[in-house]
mmCIF file of C-alpha atoms in Angstrom:
data_model
loop_
_atom_site.group_PDB
_atom_site.id
_atom_site.type_symbol
_atom_site.label_atom_id
_atom_site.label_comp_id
_atom_site.label_asym_id
_atom_site.label_seq_id
_atom_site.Cartn_x
_atom_site.Cartn_y
_atom_site.Cartn_z
ATOM 1 C CA MET A 2 86.704 107.481 155.353
ATOM 2 C CA PRO A 3 84.545 104.627 156.660
ATOM 3 C CA ALA A 4 85.063 103.725 160.537
ATOM 4 C CA THR A 5 86.020 100.170 159.555
ATOM 5 C CA PRO A 6 87.825 100.435 156.321
ATOM 6 C CA MET A 7 87.989 96.944 154.729
ATOM 7 C CA PRO A 8 89.724 97.017 151.457
ATOM 8 C CA PRO A 9 90.616 93.586 150.121
ATOM 9 C CA THR A 10 93.465 91.581 148.639
ATOM 10 C CA PRO A 11 96.131 90.889 151.172
ATOM 11 C CA ARG A 12 99.562 90.588 149.531
ATOM 12 C CA GLY A 13 102.965 89.359 150.845
ATOM 13 C CA ARG A 14 106.363 88.171 148.789
ATOM 14 C CA GLY A 15 108.322 85.317 149.225
ATOM 15 C CA SER A 16 107.385 81.885 151.002
ATOM 16 C CA THR A 17 104.040 83.264 150.633
ATOM 17 C CA SER A 18 100.748 81.584 150.952
ATOM 18 C CA ARG A 19 97.857 83.724 149.505
ATOM 19 C CA PRO A 20 94.182 82.853 150.264
ATOM 20 C CA ALA A 21 91.431 83.679 147.873
ATOM 21 C CA THR A 22 90.443 87.344 148.192
ATOM 22 C CA SER A 23 87.663 88.559 150.630
ATOM 23 C CA ASP A 24 84.161 89.860 149.149
ATOM 24 C CA PRO A 25 85.159 92.954 147.154
ATOM 25 C CA SER A 26 81.407 93.676 147.283
ATOM 26 C CA ARG A 27 81.874 94.943 150.876
ATOM 27 C CA CYS A 28 84.523 97.150 150.041
ATOM 28 C CA GLY A 29 84.879 100.535 148.596
ATOM 29 C CA MET A 30 88.824 100.521 148.586
ATOM 30 C CA THR A 31 91.452 98.638 147.044
ATOM 31 C CA TYR A 32 94.423 98.401 149.761
ATOM 32 C CA ARG A 33 95.039 94.759 151.421
ATOM 33 C CA PHE A 34 92.845 93.463 154.049
ATOM 34 C CA GLY A 35 92.422 89.954 155.649
ATOM 35 C CA GLU A 36 94.577 87.119 156.757
ATOM 36 C CA LEU A 37 97.563 86.252 155.155
ATOM 37 C CA ARG A 38 99.154 83.366 156.133
ATOM 38 C CA LEU A 39 103.076 83.163 155.547
ATOM 39 C CA ASP A 40 105.596 80.236 155.302
ATOM 40 C CA ASP A 41 108.547 82.541 156.310
ATOM 41 C CA PRO A 42 111.613 81.229 155.464
ATOM 42 C CA GLN A 43 113.021 82.337 159.032
ATOM 43 C CA GLU A 44 110.015 82.527 160.978
ATOM 44 C CA GLY A 45 108.069 79.724 159.599
ATOM 45 C CA PRO A 46 103.954 79.682 159.768
ATOM 46 C CA LEU A 47 102.531 82.670 160.782
ATOM 47 C CA ARG A 48 99.480 84.549 160.168
ATOM 48 C CA VAL A 49 98.948 88.377 159.964
ATOM 49 C CA GLN A 50 95.450 90.372 159.546
ATOM 50 C CA GLY A 51 96.033 93.414 157.190
ATOM 51 C CA ASP A 52 92.652 95.997 156.569
ATOM 52 C CA GLY A 53 92.153 99.627 155.416
ATOM 53 C CA TYR A 54 94.828 100.768 158.072
ATOM 54 C CA ALA A 55 97.641 98.994 157.126
ATOM 55 C CA ALA A 56 98.790 96.268 154.539
ATOM 56 C CA ALA A 57 98.948 92.795 156.008
ATOM 57 C CA GLY A 58 102.900 92.642 157.167
ATOM 58 C CA GLU A 59 103.210 96.560 158.452
ATOM 59 C CA LEU A 60 105.079 96.331 161.524
ATOM 60 C CA VAL A 61 101.547 97.648 163.466
ATOM 61 C CA THR A 62 99.910 94.783 161.592
ATOM 62 C CA LEU A 63 102.549 92.382 163.072
ATOM 63 C CA ILE A 64 102.949 93.398 166.483
ATOM 64 C CA VAL A 65 99.017 92.390 167.253
ATOM 65 C CA SER A 66 99.359 88.766 165.415
ATOM 66 C CA PRO A 67 98.898 86.131 167.901
ATOM 67 C CA ASP A 68 101.167 83.964 166.038
ATOM 68 C CA VAL A 69 104.027 86.797 166.343
ATOM 69 C CA HIS A 70 103.643 87.270 170.201
ATOM 70 C CA ARG A 71 104.386 83.771 170.343
ATOM 71 C CA LEU A 72 107.497 84.324 168.065
ATOM 72 C CA LEU A 73 108.935 86.996 169.810
ATOM 73 C CA GLY A 74 107.529 85.490 173.531
ATOM 74 C CA MET A 75 106.210 89.176 174.189
ATOM 75 C CA SER A 76 104.559 89.509 177.749
ATOM 76 C CA ASP A 77 101.021 90.108 178.515
ATOM 77 C CA ASP A 78 102.003 93.513 179.387
ATOM 78 C CA GLU A 79 103.663 93.824 175.907
ATOM 79 C CA VAL A 80 100.832 92.443 174.126
ATOM 80 C CA ALA A 81 98.635 95.022 175.765
ATOM 81 C CA GLY A 82 101.398 97.853 174.908
ATOM 82 C CA ALA A 83 100.874 96.451 171.328
ATOM 83 C CA SER A 84 97.458 97.398 171.036
ATOM 84 C CA GLU A 85 98.480 100.579 172.335
ATOM 85 C CA ILE A 86 99.724 100.951 169.321
ATOM 86 C CA ASP A 87 97.752 99.791 166.821
ATOM 87 C CA ARG A 88 94.742 102.162 168.544
ATOM 88 C CA ARG A 89 96.719 105.079 168.590
ATOM 89 C CA TYR A 90 97.837 104.265 165.108
ATOM 90 C CA ARG A 91 94.243 103.779 163.859
ATOM 91 C CA GLU A 92 92.986 106.939 165.736
ATOM 92 C CA ALA A 93 95.454 109.002 164.087
ATOM 93 C CA LEU A 94 94.080 107.743 160.535
ATOM 94 C CA ARG A 95 90.888 108.118 161.305
ATOM 95 C CA GLY A 96 91.590 112.082 161.584
ATOM 96 C CA ILE A 97 93.479 112.310 158.960
ATOM 97 C CA TYR A 98 90.923 110.760 156.328
ATOM 98 C CA ALA A 99 87.779 112.698 158.405
ATOM 99 C CA SER A 100 87.390 115.024 155.941
ATOM 100 C CA GLY A 101 89.178 114.078 153.508
ATOM 101 C CA GLU A 102 89.702 111.258 150.556
ATOM 102 C CA TRP A 103 91.059 107.596 151.690
ATOM 103 C CA ARG A 104 94.221 107.039 149.902
ATOM 104 C CA PRO A 105 96.468 103.822 150.899
ATOM 105 C CA PRO A 106 98.272 105.137 153.714
ATOM 106 C CA HIS A 107 101.797 103.838 152.455
ATOM 107 C CA VAL A 108 101.373 106.207 149.357
ATOM 108 C CA ASP A 109 99.847 109.095 151.211
ATOM 109 C CA PRO A 110 102.475 111.599 152.721
ATOM 110 C CA ALA A 111 99.938 112.667 155.191
ATOM 111 C CA ALA A 112 99.956 109.099 157.032
ATOM 112 C CA LEU A 113 103.693 109.314 157.197
ATOM 113 C CA PRO A 114 103.818 111.016 160.656
ATOM 114 C CA ALA A 115 101.304 107.903 162.069
ATOM 115 C CA ARG A 116 103.366 105.159 160.659
ATOM 116 C CA GLN A 117 106.682 106.668 161.616
ATOM 117 C CA GLU A 118 105.818 106.789 165.460
ATOM 118 C CA VAL A 119 104.659 102.981 164.874
ATOM 119 C CA GLU A 120 108.048 102.263 164.310
ATOM 120 C CA SER A 121 109.484 104.434 167.354
ATOM 121 C CA ALA A 122 106.824 102.968 169.659
ATOM 122 C CA VAL A 123 107.527 99.533 168.405
ATOM 123 C CA GLU A 124 111.236 99.808 169.040
ATOM 124 C CA ARG A 125 110.253 101.141 172.631
ATOM 125 C CA LEU A 126 108.245 98.465 173.316
ATOM 126 C CA LEU A 127 110.259 95.597 172.070
ATOM 127 C CA GLY A 128 113.974 96.833 172.054
ATOM 128 C CA ALA A 129 116.069 97.014 169.587
ATOM 129 C CA GLY A 130 116.722 93.310 168.882
ATOM 130 C CA ARG A 131 113.237 92.068 168.153
ATOM 131 C CA THR A 132 112.360 95.391 166.388
ATOM 132 C CA THR A 133 114.946 94.417 163.736
ATOM 133 C CA ARG A 134 114.005 90.845 163.681
ATOM 134 C CA LEU A 135 110.147 92.321 163.034
ATOM 135 C CA ARG A 136 111.098 94.328 160.330
ATOM 136 C CA GLY A 137 113.174 91.855 158.371
ATOM 137 C CA LEU A 138 109.918 90.047 158.947
ATOM 138 C CA SER A 139 108.100 92.767 157.072
ATOM 139 C CA TRP A 140 110.191 93.189 154.212
ATOM 140 C CA ARG A 141 110.089 89.759 153.327
ATOM 141 C CA VAL A 142 106.226 89.965 153.871
ATOM 142 C CA ARG A 143 105.937 93.116 151.679
ATOM 143 C CA GLY A 144 108.665 92.871 148.989
ATOM 144 C CA GLY A 145 108.912 96.385 147.382
ATOM 145 C CA ASP A 146 106.273 97.879 149.008
ATOM 146 C CA ALA A 147 109.423 97.743 151.865
ATOM 147 C CA LEU A 148 110.974 100.179 149.344
ATOM 148 C CA LEU A 149 108.733 102.699 150.585
ATOM 149 C CA ASP A 150 109.787 102.466 154.219
ATOM 150 C CA GLU A 151 112.182 105.851 154.834
ATOM 151 C CA ASP A 152 114.646 103.505 156.950
ATOM 152 C CA VAL A 153 114.788 101.022 153.954
ATOM 153 C CA ALA A 154 115.182 103.835 151.474
ATOM 154 C CA ASP A 155 118.070 105.625 153.362
ATOM 155 C CA VAL A 156 120.244 102.154 153.947
ATOM 156 C CA LEU A 157 119.597 101.779 150.147
ATOM 157 C CA SER A 158 120.576 105.421 149.582
ATOM 158 C CA LEU A 159 117.862 106.073 147.169
ATOM 159 C CA THR A 160 118.272 109.462 145.411
ATOM 160 C CA GLN A 161 115.037 111.684 145.698
ATOM 161 C CA ASP A 162 114.427 110.895 141.910
ATOM 162 C CA GLN A 163 113.916 106.902 142.620
ATOM 163 C CA ARG A 164 112.199 107.840 145.997
ATOM 164 C CA ARG A 165 109.179 109.663 143.535
ATOM 165 C CA GLN A 166 109.397 107.048 141.256
ATOM 166 C CA VAL A 167 108.796 104.433 144.222
ATOM 167 C CA THR A 168 105.394 106.417 145.387
ATOM 168 C CA ALA A 169 104.751 106.490 141.858
ATOM 169 C CA ALA A 170 104.992 102.919 141.038
ATOM 170 C CA ALA A 171 103.496 101.681 144.160
ATOM 171 C CA GLU A 172 100.485 103.945 143.002
ATOM 172 C CA GLN A 173 100.369 102.151 139.963
ATOM 173 C CA ASN A 174 100.499 98.774 141.858
ATOM 174 C CA GLU A 175 97.190 99.999 143.672
ATOM 175 C CA GLN A 176 95.301 100.945 140.546
ATOM 176 C CA GLU A 177 96.138 97.797 139.060
ATOM 177 C CA ASN A 178 94.744 96.267 142.290
ATOM 178 C CA ALA A 179 91.682 97.982 141.885
ATOM 179 C CA ARG A 180 91.287 96.895 138.172
ATOM 180 C CA VAL A 181 91.544 93.101 139.203
ATOM 181 C CA LEU A 182 89.102 93.543 142.018
ATOM 182 C CA ALA A 183 86.637 95.500 139.750
ATOM 183 C CA GLN A 184 86.923 92.243 138.061
ATOM 184 C CA VAL A 185 86.042 89.674 141.139
ATOM 185 C CA SER A 186 83.570 91.393 141.834
ATOM 186 C CA ALA A 187 81.768 91.621 138.188
ATOM 187 C CA VAL A 188 82.018 88.244 138.131
ATOM 188 C CA ARG A 189 81.011 87.682 142.078
ATOM 189 C CA GLY A 190 77.632 89.563 141.269
ATOM 190 C CA ARG A 191 76.822 87.562 138.198
ATOM 191 C CA GLY A 192 76.463 84.586 140.540
ATOM 192 C CA ALA A 193 79.394 82.765 139.247
ATOM 193 C CA GLY A 194 80.644 80.155 141.115
ATOM 194 C CA ARG A 195 82.648 77.649 139.139
ATOM 195 C CA THR A 196 85.929 76.353 140.266
ATOM 196 C CA SER A 197 87.751 78.192 136.782
ATOM 197 C CA ASP A 198 86.607 81.214 137.746
ATOM 198 C CA SER A 199 87.908 81.339 140.870
ATOM 199 C CA SER A 200 91.358 79.874 140.163
ATOM 200 C CA GLY A 201 91.556 82.373 137.095
ATOM 201 C CA LEU A 202 90.911 85.112 139.221
ATOM 202 C CA GLN A 203 93.047 84.061 141.816
ATOM 203 C CA ALA A 204 95.909 83.872 139.219
ATOM 204 C CA ALA A 205 95.205 87.500 137.490
ATOM 205 C CA ALA A 206 95.893 89.003 141.277
ATOM 206 C CA MET A 207 98.853 86.690 141.713
ATOM 207 C CA ARG A 208 100.070 88.408 138.120
ATOM 208 C CA ALA A 209 99.410 91.663 138.999
ATOM 209 C CA ASP A 210 100.960 91.240 142.645
ATOM 210 C CA ASP A 211 104.154 89.579 140.891
ATOM 211 C CA ALA A 212 104.150 92.429 138.282
ATOM 212 C CA GLY A 213 104.032 95.156 140.780
ATOM 213 C CA HIS A 214 106.846 93.790 143.078
ATOM 214 C CA ALA A 215 109.168 93.548 139.508
ATOM 215 C CA ARG A 216 108.157 97.456 138.709
ATOM 216 C CA LEU A 217 109.237 98.385 142.108
ATOM 217 C CA LEU A 218 112.340 96.320 142.100
ATOM 218 C CA ALA A 219 113.007 97.816 138.508
ATOM 219 C CA LEU A 220 113.930 101.387 140.112
ATOM 220 C CA LEU A 221 116.837 99.871 141.796
ATOM 221 C CA THR A 222 120.400 99.395 140.793
ATOM 222 C CA PRO A 223 122.511 96.249 140.433
ATOM 223 C CA ASP A 224 123.831 96.997 143.859
ATOM 224 C CA GLN A 225 120.805 98.171 145.600
ATOM 225 C CA ARG A 226 118.561 95.099 144.696
ATOM 226 C CA GLU A 227 121.582 92.776 146.242
ATOM 227 C CA ARG A 228 121.716 95.215 149.465
ATOM 228 C CA PHE A 229 117.257 94.712 149.328
ATOM 229 C CA THR A 230 117.999 90.986 149.093
ATOM 230 C CA GLN A 231 120.451 90.982 152.309
ATOM 231 C CA LEU A 232 118.320 93.528 154.236
ATOM 232 C CA ARG A 233 115.241 90.863 153.744
ATOM 233 C CA GLU A 234 117.178 88.079 154.705
ATOM 234 C CA GLY A 235 119.143 89.451 157.596
ATOM 235 C CA GLY A 236 116.514 92.420 158.654
ATOM 236 C CA SER A 237 119.687 94.634 159.452
#
């Protein structure tokens, strides 16, 4: 795994403004990276950065966002603590992928302990109330990808079969993202810079995103979909 993984295309759900994708010619992976600008229905305008360690909108990316620091009224000591959580998480993933093939961490069982430690560390740092608020924001930003979170799966009472299907669908979504990004790379490699080219590629990325979200939600029962909507709106 490269020392600084930089896969493209930040992605979120809900009231999310998708910026243009970063140059995929610099990246060998398909995970979401770059700045994601949000207009969250509850928290308002926010910016969060994602990369090959965590997609924009995961807890570990939210806690290092200056906008989130202001939103949660984090002290200087808490900001420093958030940076340390981020540092330890990245160190853990570098160890995991140092001698193996990189996989998007949100679908990789090997990365699960590091992701769970982030959850625990964030709650120790921020307390239950602010962590619940932050989780709700994360779920709104990430949409269907939030179904991969153990706490969401538990609250929704996903069966083991559903959990396997969610993981498989998320991996399929990553493959589709890779296909779209390959198209972006091909167009830019030809030196195309027409507005129509960029608009068409951005539209393709948005369609892939929407299809991936729908693919994940289709695995839920009607009652589970309703409960998931409630979780994203209320964060609990």
